[in-house]
């Protein structure tokens, strides 16, 4: 599609573009197969509090293309959005996260909430509320155990419908997080009209800490979120220096490869163990 072309611009069909669209087609076809043949999976990245205890898990999609190998969701989700495949994928993620939560619950582990990512498509469809509710009831999952992440840019695209869907979900007891905050050029004052109680600071701002660059934007995000009584999760923490800075600045929750990478469900038992363990000391370099 030429959606990104401004009026009056001409699409030049270069070999590179052709190559890219051939690859997109390959991805689309195989993605269709993957949905039908359980080729998708979820990994879970731990998020910790300032006492270094596990606070929640973020569910992240994984898919391996038969020829192209593992493909990042950042690459295939936009294709799934364009082709409508995201509906089925989104439904699958909801069901799978609930199924996994039920497994953890019934095996006597210390269960923490799981956060799933919602796409723009899902946030424009009122049936989402019912789907999430139904899946939770079916698996015996309390709404407190499911958090929903929506990126700042999706919120800006789905102002009316998105807002009312999120309001309904909040009434049901689900917690909403604004994802990738700071990348969408909107103001937090504006986003405050959405019923989100968690702000996830995009990792570009976390990166600034090490570059000794300007941390004033990061500092003001943290201050503003605090004054709006929102909880904050910093994404993409890779160094001790970043973690120290964020802890000292009043950000309460931490996510990143330094602490733990996204892990398959069966590798998370140690983090969910009822025993007293300093979770942060556990194999940060696993997988
Ligand atoms: P996100 O929701 O912001 O997820 C965080 C991303 O940051 C994940 O990438 C995670 O692996 C990565 N990450 C975590 N810690 C670090 C770190 O220390 N350094 C670096 N460089 N990266 C880190 P991933 O899994 O590739 O997912 C990319 C994006 O794809 C997600 O960003 C989310 O927007 C989207 N996505 C993933 N799963 C789903 C899903 O089930 N549904 C939808 N709609 N989107 C999804
Ligand atoms: Mg997310
Ligand atoms: Mg994010
Ligand atoms: Mg992201």
mmCIF file of C-alpha atoms and ligand atoms in Angstrom:
data_model
loop_
_atom_site.group_PDB
_atom_site.id
_atom_site.type_symbol
_atom_site.label_atom_id
_atom_site.label_comp_id
_atom_site.label_asym_id
_atom_site.label_seq_id
_atom_site.Cartn_x
_atom_site.Cartn_y
_atom_site.Cartn_z
ATOM 1 C CA UNK A 1 0.000 0.000 0.000
ATOM 2 C CA UNK A 2 1.086 3.577 -0.561
ATOM 3 C CA UNK A 3 -0.399 4.899 2.637
ATOM 4 C CA UNK A 4 2.856 6.533 3.631
ATOM 5 C CA UNK A 5 3.200 8.505 0.414
ATOM 6 C CA UNK A 6 2.244 12.142 0.563
ATOM 7 C CA UNK A 7 -0.026 13.463 -2.152
ATOM 8 C CA UNK A 8 1.790 14.164 -5.389
ATOM 9 C CA UNK A 9 4.603 11.763 -4.562
ATOM 10 C CA UNK A 10 5.355 8.951 -6.972
ATOM 11 C CA UNK A 11 6.062 5.426 -5.784
ATOM 12 C CA UNK A 12 9.301 4.221 -7.329
ATOM 13 C CA UNK A 13 9.346 0.456 -7.496
ATOM 14 C CA UNK A 14 12.952 -0.348 -6.759
ATOM 15 C CA UNK A 15 14.366 -3.875 -6.483
ATOM 16 C CA UNK A 16 14.690 -3.259 -2.748
ATOM 17 C CA UNK A 17 10.996 -2.462 -2.439
ATOM 18 C CA UNK A 18 10.124 -5.538 -4.454
ATOM 19 C CA UNK A 19 12.334 -7.647 -2.221
ATOM 20 C CA UNK A 20 10.652 -6.169 0.841
ATOM 21 C CA UNK A 21 7.134 -6.883 -0.401
ATOM 22 C CA UNK A 22 8.053 -10.432 -1.390
ATOM 23 C CA UNK A 23 9.323 -10.953 2.140
ATOM 24 C CA UNK A 24 6.165 -9.394 3.582
ATOM 25 C CA UNK A 25 4.084 -11.849 1.545
ATOM 26 C CA UNK A 26 6.177 -14.755 2.803
ATOM 27 C CA UNK A 27 5.690 -13.555 6.345
ATOM 28 C CA UNK A 28 1.946 -13.097 5.867
ATOM 29 C CA UNK A 29 1.438 -16.590 4.429
ATOM 30 C CA UNK A 30 3.512 -18.348 7.032
ATOM 31 C CA UNK A 31 1.951 -16.307 9.817
ATOM 32 C CA UNK A 32 -1.436 -17.616 8.703
ATOM 33 C CA UNK A 33 -0.054 -21.162 8.974
ATOM 34 C CA UNK A 34 1.544 -20.459 12.333
ATOM 35 C CA UNK A 35 -1.772 -19.308 13.807
ATOM 36 C CA UNK A 36 -3.443 -22.524 12.673
ATOM 37 C CA UNK A 37 -0.621 -24.896 13.591
ATOM 38 C CA UNK A 38 0.309 -23.468 17.019
ATOM 39 C CA UNK A 39 3.540 -21.998 15.712
ATOM 40 C CA UNK A 40 3.278 -18.979 17.987
ATOM 41 C CA UNK A 41 4.464 -18.867 21.562
ATOM 42 C CA UNK A 42 4.692 -16.462 24.466
ATOM 43 C CA UNK A 43 7.762 -15.650 26.520
ATOM 44 C CA UNK A 44 7.523 -13.760 29.801
ATOM 45 C CA UNK A 45 9.862 -11.001 30.942
ATOM 46 C CA UNK A 46 10.064 -10.396 34.708
ATOM 47 C CA UNK A 47 9.498 -6.898 36.080
ATOM 48 C CA UNK A 48 10.890 -6.161 39.563
ATOM 49 C CA UNK A 49 10.107 -3.712 42.365
ATOM 50 C CA UNK A 50 12.679 -1.683 44.315
ATOM 51 C CA UNK A 51 13.084 -4.507 46.834
ATOM 52 C CA UNK A 52 14.169 -6.663 43.924
ATOM 53 C CA UNK A 53 11.075 -8.789 44.172
ATOM 54 C CA UNK A 54 9.139 -9.997 41.173
ATOM 55 C CA UNK A 55 6.230 -7.616 40.557
ATOM 56 C CA UNK A 56 4.743 -8.878 37.303
ATOM 57 C CA UNK A 57 5.545 -10.533 33.975
ATOM 58 C CA UNK A 58 5.177 -9.081 30.475
ATOM 59 C CA UNK A 59 3.992 -11.597 27.880
ATOM 60 C CA UNK A 60 5.808 -11.176 24.557
ATOM 61 C CA UNK A 61 5.024 -12.990 21.306
ATOM 62 C CA UNK A 62 7.579 -15.220 19.661
ATOM 63 C CA UNK A 63 7.458 -16.748 16.215
ATOM 64 C CA UNK A 64 9.972 -18.566 14.086
ATOM 65 C CA UNK A 65 9.482 -18.476 10.313
ATOM 66 C CA UNK A 66 10.357 -21.805 8.638
ATOM 67 C CA UNK A 67 12.818 -20.150 6.214
ATOM 68 C CA UNK A 68 13.576 -16.752 7.701
ATOM 69 C CA UNK A 69 14.039 -17.972 11.293
ATOM 70 C CA UNK A 70 12.911 -16.047 14.398
ATOM 71 C CA UNK A 71 11.177 -12.795 13.473
ATOM 72 C CA UNK A 72 10.706 -9.957 15.952
ATOM 73 C CA UNK A 73 7.118 -9.018 16.806
ATOM 74 C CA UNK A 74 8.145 -5.464 15.945
ATOM 75 C CA UNK A 75 8.471 -6.797 12.369
ATOM 76 C CA UNK A 76 5.501 -9.172 12.039
ATOM 77 C CA UNK A 77 2.876 -7.380 14.140
ATOM 78 C CA UNK A 78 2.609 -4.474 11.672
ATOM 79 C CA UNK A 79 2.057 -7.044 8.890
ATOM 80 C CA UNK A 80 -0.539 -8.800 11.031
ATOM 81 C CA UNK A 81 -2.232 -5.430 11.597
ATOM 82 C CA UNK A 82 -2.327 -4.641 7.888
ATOM 83 C CA UNK A 83 -3.775 -8.023 6.942
ATOM 84 C CA UNK A 84 -6.223 -8.326 9.831
ATOM 85 C CA UNK A 85 -4.402 -11.429 11.115
ATOM 86 C CA UNK A 86 -3.854 -9.488 14.320
ATOM 87 C CA UNK A 87 -7.432 -10.326 15.387
ATOM 88 C CA UNK A 88 -6.705 -14.017 15.650
ATOM 89 C CA UNK A 89 -3.228 -13.418 17.056
ATOM 90 C CA UNK A 90 -4.605 -11.025 19.660
ATOM 91 C CA UNK A 91 -7.299 -13.544 20.673
ATOM 92 C CA UNK A 92 -4.679 -16.274 20.912
ATOM 93 C CA UNK A 93 -2.466 -14.155 23.189
ATOM 94 C CA UNK A 94 -5.366 -13.487 25.579
ATOM 95 C CA UNK A 95 -6.276 -17.171 25.782
ATOM 96 C CA UNK A 96 -2.688 -18.355 26.076
ATOM 97 C CA UNK A 97 -1.813 -15.906 28.866
ATOM 98 C CA UNK A 98 -4.910 -16.989 30.833
ATOM 99 C CA UNK A 99 -4.134 -20.664 30.243
ATOM 100 C CA UNK A 100 -0.577 -20.173 31.510
ATOM 101 C CA UNK A 101 -1.712 -18.196 34.559
ATOM 102 C CA UNK A 102 -4.071 -21.030 35.418
ATOM 103 C CA UNK A 103 -1.225 -23.559 35.168
ATOM 104 C CA UNK A 104 0.946 -21.465 37.513
ATOM 105 C CA UNK A 105 -1.958 -20.973 39.933
ATOM 106 C CA UNK A 106 -2.862 -24.625 40.140
ATOM 107 C CA UNK A 107 0.751 -25.702 40.615
ATOM 108 C CA UNK A 108 1.018 -23.821 43.897
ATOM 109 C CA UNK A 109 3.410 -21.118 42.726
ATOM 110 C CA UNK A 110 3.389 -17.467 43.778
ATOM 111 C CA UNK A 111 1.470 -16.031 40.874
ATOM 112 C CA UNK A 112 2.078 -12.437 39.787
ATOM 113 C CA UNK A 113 0.076 -10.433 37.241
ATOM 114 C CA UNK A 114 0.812 -10.948 33.547
ATOM 115 C CA UNK A 115 0.761 -7.929 31.225
ATOM 116 C CA UNK A 116 -0.272 -8.463 27.620
ATOM 117 C CA UNK A 117 0.195 -6.013 24.750
ATOM 118 C CA UNK A 118 -2.873 -4.790 22.860
ATOM 119 C CA UNK A 119 -2.815 -3.674 19.227
ATOM 120 C CA UNK A 120 -4.701 -0.807 17.632
ATOM 121 C CA UNK A 121 -7.144 -3.252 16.041
ATOM 122 C CA UNK A 122 -8.077 -4.707 19.399
ATOM 123 C CA UNK A 123 -8.610 -1.257 20.842
ATOM 124 C CA UNK A 124 -11.111 -0.401 18.101
ATOM 125 C CA UNK A 125 -13.297 -3.445 18.719
ATOM 126 C CA UNK A 126 -15.801 -3.427 21.583
ATOM 127 C CA UNK A 127 -15.915 -7.227 21.692
ATOM 128 C CA UNK A 128 -12.462 -7.057 23.348
ATOM 129 C CA UNK A 129 -13.952 -6.445 26.786
ATOM 130 C CA UNK A 130 -16.154 -9.509 26.539
ATOM 131 C CA UNK A 131 -13.320 -11.640 25.144
ATOM 132 C CA UNK A 132 -10.986 -10.769 27.982
ATOM 133 C CA UNK A 133 -13.704 -11.243 30.591
ATOM 134 C CA UNK A 134 -14.798 -14.569 29.160
ATOM 135 C CA UNK A 135 -11.260 -15.944 28.977
ATOM 136 C CA UNK A 136 -10.494 -14.912 32.532
ATOM 137 C CA UNK A 137 -13.692 -16.481 33.882
ATOM 138 C CA UNK A 138 -13.120 -19.650 31.874
ATOM 139 C CA UNK A 139 -9.648 -20.082 33.406
ATOM 140 C CA UNK A 140 -10.525 -18.813 36.874
ATOM 141 C CA UNK A 141 -8.254 -15.775 36.569
ATOM 142 C CA UNK A 142 -9.053 -12.685 38.652
ATOM 143 C CA UNK A 143 -8.890 -9.402 36.687
ATOM 144 C CA UNK A 144 -6.125 -8.250 39.065
ATOM 145 C CA UNK A 145 -3.881 -10.869 37.462
ATOM 146 C CA UNK A 146 -4.156 -9.448 33.955
ATOM 147 C CA UNK A 147 -2.680 -6.084 32.979
ATOM 148 C CA UNK A 148 -3.138 -4.565 29.550
ATOM 149 C CA UNK A 149 -0.429 -2.538 27.808
ATOM 150 C CA UNK A 150 -1.331 -0.040 25.114
ATOM 151 C CA UNK A 151 1.266 2.118 23.410
ATOM 152 C CA UNK A 152 1.033 5.854 23.509
ATOM 153 C CA UNK A 153 0.687 5.960 19.699
ATOM 154 C CA UNK A 154 -2.204 3.474 19.669
ATOM 155 C CA UNK A 155 -3.980 5.567 22.309
ATOM 156 C CA UNK A 156 -3.614 8.627 20.119
ATOM 157 C CA UNK A 157 -5.115 6.767 17.139
ATOM 158 C CA UNK A 158 -8.018 5.266 19.072
ATOM 159 C CA UNK A 159 -9.108 8.189 21.194
ATOM 160 C CA UNK A 160 -12.884 7.667 21.351
ATOM 161 C CA UNK A 161 -13.370 3.909 21.095
ATOM 162 C CA UNK A 162 -10.108 3.157 22.830
ATOM 163 C CA UNK A 163 -10.982 5.330 25.769
ATOM 164 C CA UNK A 164 -14.366 3.757 26.298
ATOM 165 C CA UNK A 165 -13.002 0.190 25.933
ATOM 166 C CA UNK A 166 -10.292 0.916 28.494
ATOM 167 C CA UNK A 167 -12.845 2.488 30.840
ATOM 168 C CA UNK A 168 -14.951 -0.675 30.645
ATOM 169 C CA UNK A 169 -11.912 -2.866 31.294
ATOM 170 C CA UNK A 170 -10.956 -0.740 34.296
ATOM 171 C CA UNK A 171 -14.483 -1.090 35.694
ATOM 172 C CA UNK A 172 -14.068 -4.852 35.407
ATOM 173 C CA UNK A 173 -10.919 -4.614 37.518
ATOM 174 C CA UNK A 174 -8.178 -4.840 34.875
ATOM 175 C CA UNK A 175 -5.138 -2.579 35.134
ATOM 176 C CA UNK A 176 -4.023 -0.491 32.156
ATOM 177 C CA UNK A 177 -0.459 0.567 31.341
ATOM 178 C CA UNK A 178 0.654 3.137 28.775
ATOM 179 C CA UNK A 179 3.522 1.490 26.885
ATOM 180 C CA UNK A 180 6.555 3.102 25.205
ATOM 181 C CA UNK A 181 5.783 6.406 26.848
ATOM 182 C CA UNK A 182 7.665 9.381 25.496
ATOM 183 C CA UNK A 183 7.871 8.216 21.895
ATOM 184 C CA UNK A 184 4.473 9.438 20.714
ATOM 185 C CA UNK A 185 4.960 13.159 21.201
ATOM 186 C CA UNK A 186 1.755 13.489 23.180
ATOM 187 C CA UNK A 187 1.540 15.130 26.554
ATOM 188 C CA UNK A 188 0.968 13.147 29.691
ATOM 189 C CA UNK A 189 -1.611 15.744 30.670
ATOM 190 C CA UNK A 190 -3.547 14.677 27.584
ATOM 191 C CA UNK A 191 -3.017 10.952 28.126
ATOM 192 C CA UNK A 192 -4.266 11.417 31.666
ATOM 193 C CA UNK A 193 -7.849 11.250 30.364
ATOM 194 C CA UNK A 194 -7.311 7.538 29.731
ATOM 195 C CA UNK A 195 -7.840 5.337 32.786
ATOM 196 C CA UNK A 196 -4.250 4.093 32.930
ATOM 197 C CA UNK A 197 -2.521 3.676 36.268
ATOM 198 C CA UNK A 198 0.885 2.535 35.026
ATOM 199 C CA UNK A 199 3.343 4.365 32.810
ATOM 200 C CA UNK A 200 6.065 2.446 30.993
ATOM 201 C CA UNK A 201 8.978 4.724 30.202
ATOM 202 C CA UNK A 202 10.400 3.923 26.785
ATOM 203 C CA UNK A 203 13.900 2.559 26.734
ATOM 204 C CA UNK A 204 15.275 5.450 24.665
ATOM 205 C CA UNK A 205 15.073 7.558 27.845
ATOM 206 C CA UNK A 206 16.708 4.825 29.887
ATOM 207 C CA UNK A 207 19.522 4.814 27.334
ATOM 208 C CA UNK A 208 20.090 8.525 27.877
ATOM 209 C CA UNK A 209 21.284 7.801 31.408
ATOM 210 C CA UNK A 210 24.460 6.106 30.227
ATOM 211 C CA UNK A 211 25.170 8.471 27.414
ATOM 212 C CA UNK A 212 25.488 11.164 30.063
ATOM 213 C CA UNK A 213 23.160 12.960 27.733
ATOM 214 C CA UNK A 214 20.293 15.047 28.836
ATOM 215 C CA UNK A 215 18.251 13.234 31.470
ATOM 216 C CA UNK A 216 15.959 16.203 31.972
ATOM 217 C CA UNK A 217 13.195 14.679 29.848
ATOM 218 C CA UNK A 218 13.397 11.439 31.836
ATOM 219 C CA UNK A 219 13.434 13.360 35.120
ATOM 220 C CA UNK A 220 10.351 15.333 34.174
ATOM 221 C CA UNK A 221 8.472 12.211 33.028
ATOM 222 C CA UNK A 222 9.137 10.646 36.416
ATOM 223 C CA UNK A 223 8.056 13.791 38.264
ATOM 224 C CA UNK A 224 4.886 14.188 36.253
ATOM 225 C CA UNK A 225 3.918 10.520 36.609
ATOM 226 C CA UNK A 226 4.479 10.808 40.338
ATOM 227 C CA UNK A 227 2.298 13.860 40.597
ATOM 228 C CA UNK A 228 -0.446 12.023 38.660
ATOM 229 C CA UNK A 229 -0.098 9.081 41.085
ATOM 230 C CA UNK A 230 0.866 6.712 38.304
ATOM 231 C CA UNK A 231 3.191 3.789 38.871
ATOM 232 C CA UNK A 232 6.236 3.743 36.607
ATOM 233 C CA UNK A 233 8.044 0.899 34.908
ATOM 234 C CA UNK A 234 11.369 1.673 33.222
ATOM 235 C CA UNK A 235 11.915 -0.473 30.113
ATOM 236 C CA UNK A 236 15.156 -1.699 28.623
ATOM 237 C CA UNK A 237 17.472 -1.440 31.637
ATOM 238 C CA UNK A 238 20.828 -2.866 30.576
ATOM 239 C CA UNK A 239 23.334 -1.393 33.030
ATOM 240 C CA UNK A 240 23.768 -1.012 36.790
ATOM 241 C CA UNK A 241 24.207 2.691 36.261
ATOM 242 C CA UNK A 242 20.765 2.955 34.669
ATOM 243 C CA UNK A 243 19.186 0.922 37.457
ATOM 244 C CA UNK A 244 20.833 3.030 40.169
ATOM 245 C CA UNK A 245 19.751 6.254 38.537
ATOM 246 C CA UNK A 246 16.144 5.086 38.136
ATOM 247 C CA UNK A 247 15.960 3.820 41.719
ATOM 248 C CA UNK A 248 17.261 7.134 43.013
ATOM 249 C CA UNK A 249 14.844 9.093 40.801
ATOM 250 C CA UNK A 250 11.644 7.605 42.165
ATOM 251 C CA UNK A 251 10.797 5.155 39.381
ATOM 252 C CA UNK A 252 9.323 2.110 41.191
ATOM 253 C CA UNK A 253 9.514 -0.804 38.743
ATOM 254 C CA UNK A 254 12.286 -2.132 36.547
ATOM 255 C CA UNK A 255 12.444 -4.248 33.380
ATOM 256 C CA UNK A 256 15.423 -5.054 31.197
ATOM 257 C CA UNK A 257 18.063 -7.537 30.127
ATOM 258 C CA UNK A 258 20.233 -6.561 33.133
ATOM 259 C CA UNK A 259 17.592 -8.029 35.442
ATOM 260 C CA UNK A 260 16.073 -10.798 33.327
ATOM 261 C CA UNK A 261 15.432 -11.606 29.704
ATOM 262 C CA UNK A 262 12.063 -12.783 28.387
ATOM 263 C CA UNK A 263 11.801 -16.498 29.278
ATOM 264 C CA UNK A 264 9.602 -19.413 28.219
ATOM 265 C CA UNK A 265 6.926 -20.288 30.781
ATOM 266 C CA UNK A 266 8.692 -23.441 31.979
ATOM 267 C CA UNK A 267 11.816 -21.453 32.924
ATOM 268 C CA UNK A 268 9.962 -19.133 35.283
ATOM 269 C CA UNK A 269 9.344 -21.521 38.184
ATOM 270 C CA UNK A 270 12.331 -20.241 40.212
ATOM 271 C CA UNK A 271 11.001 -16.680 39.996
ATOM 272 C CA UNK A 272 7.539 -17.822 41.089
ATOM 273 C CA UNK A 273 8.730 -20.104 43.848
ATOM 274 C CA UNK A 274 7.042 -19.507 47.231
ATOM 275 C CA UNK A 275 10.471 -19.783 48.919
ATOM 276 C CA UNK A 276 12.194 -16.616 50.027
ATOM 277 C CA UNK A 277 14.667 -15.938 47.275
ATOM 278 C CA UNK A 278 16.343 -12.737 46.267
ATOM 279 C CA UNK A 279 14.909 -12.952 42.784
ATOM 280 C CA UNK A 280 17.291 -10.445 41.310
ATOM 281 C CA UNK A 281 20.251 -12.688 42.095
ATOM 282 C CA UNK A 282 18.828 -15.382 39.842
ATOM 283 C CA UNK A 283 20.609 -16.033 36.546
ATOM 284 C CA UNK A 284 20.192 -12.640 34.914
ATOM 285 C CA UNK A 285 21.880 -13.978 31.832
ATOM 286 C CA UNK A 286 19.538 -16.911 31.243
ATOM 287 C CA UNK A 287 18.489 -17.184 27.592
HETATM 288 P P1 LIG B 1 7.136 -3.674 24.171
HETATM 289 O O1 LIG B 1 5.747 -3.999 24.575
HETATM 290 O O2 LIG B 1 7.630 -2.313 24.509
HETATM 291 O O3 LIG B 1 8.031 -4.802 24.815
HETATM 292 C C1 LIG B 1 9.333 -4.607 25.306
HETATM 293 C C2 LIG B 1 10.363 -4.980 24.278
HETATM 294 O O4 LIG B 1 11.646 -4.622 24.745
HETATM 295 C C3 LIG B 1 10.432 -6.496 24.006
HETATM 296 O O5 LIG B 1 10.798 -6.668 22.637
HETATM 297 C C4 LIG B 1 11.578 -6.926 24.922
HETATM 298 O O6 LIG B 1 12.194 -8.135 24.527
HETATM 299 C C5 LIG B 1 12.499 -5.746 24.741
HETATM 300 N N1 LIG B 1 13.434 -5.583 25.846
HETATM 301 C C6 LIG B 1 13.264 -5.856 27.156
HETATM 302 N N2 LIG B 1 14.350 -5.548 27.886
HETATM 303 C C7 LIG B 1 15.255 -5.046 27.000
HETATM 304 C C8 LIG B 1 16.599 -4.539 27.143
HETATM 305 O O7 LIG B 1 17.177 -4.473 28.227
HETATM 306 N N3 LIG B 1 17.212 -4.111 26.006
HETATM 307 C C9 LIG B 1 16.604 -4.174 24.785
HETATM 308 N N4 LIG B 1 17.290 -3.744 23.723
HETATM 309 N N5 LIG B 1 15.330 -4.638 24.616
HETATM 310 C C10 LIG B 1 14.676 -5.063 25.719
HETATM 311 P P2 LIG B 1 10.075 -7.723 21.699
HETATM 312 O O8 LIG B 1 9.690 -8.932 22.460
HETATM 313 O O9 LIG B 1 10.897 -7.863 20.477
HETATM 314 O O10 LIG B 1 8.711 -6.981 21.318
HETATM 315 C C11 LIG B 1 8.724 -5.807 20.568
HETATM 316 C C12 LIG B 1 7.358 -5.161 20.547
HETATM 317 O O11 LIG B 1 6.412 -5.982 19.857
HETATM 318 C C13 LIG B 1 6.756 -4.989 21.947
HETATM 319 O O12 LIG B 1 7.312 -3.850 22.576
HETATM 320 C C14 LIG B 1 5.293 -4.832 21.606
HETATM 321 O O13 LIG B 1 5.018 -3.521 21.182
HETATM 322 C C15 LIG B 1 5.144 -5.771 20.414
HETATM 323 N N6 LIG B 1 4.571 -7.040 20.905
HETATM 324 C C16 LIG B 1 5.174 -8.086 21.500
HETATM 325 N N7 LIG B 1 4.280 -9.062 21.821
HETATM 326 C C17 LIG B 1 3.071 -8.585 21.423
HETATM 327 C C18 LIG B 1 1.724 -9.114 21.480
HETATM 328 O O14 LIG B 1 1.438 -10.192 22.004
HETATM 329 N N8 LIG B 1 0.734 -8.327 20.932
HETATM 330 C C19 LIG B 1 0.997 -7.108 20.390
HETATM 331 N N9 LIG B 1 -0.026 -6.401 19.865
HETATM 332 N N10 LIG B 1 2.229 -6.578 20.328
HETATM 333 C C20 LIG B 1 3.253 -7.310 20.847
HETATM 334 MG MG1 LIG B 2 4.707 -3.814 26.240
HETATM 335 MG MG1 LIG B 3 7.403 -0.877 25.628
HETATM 336 MG MG1 LIG B 4 8.150 -1.219 22.328
#
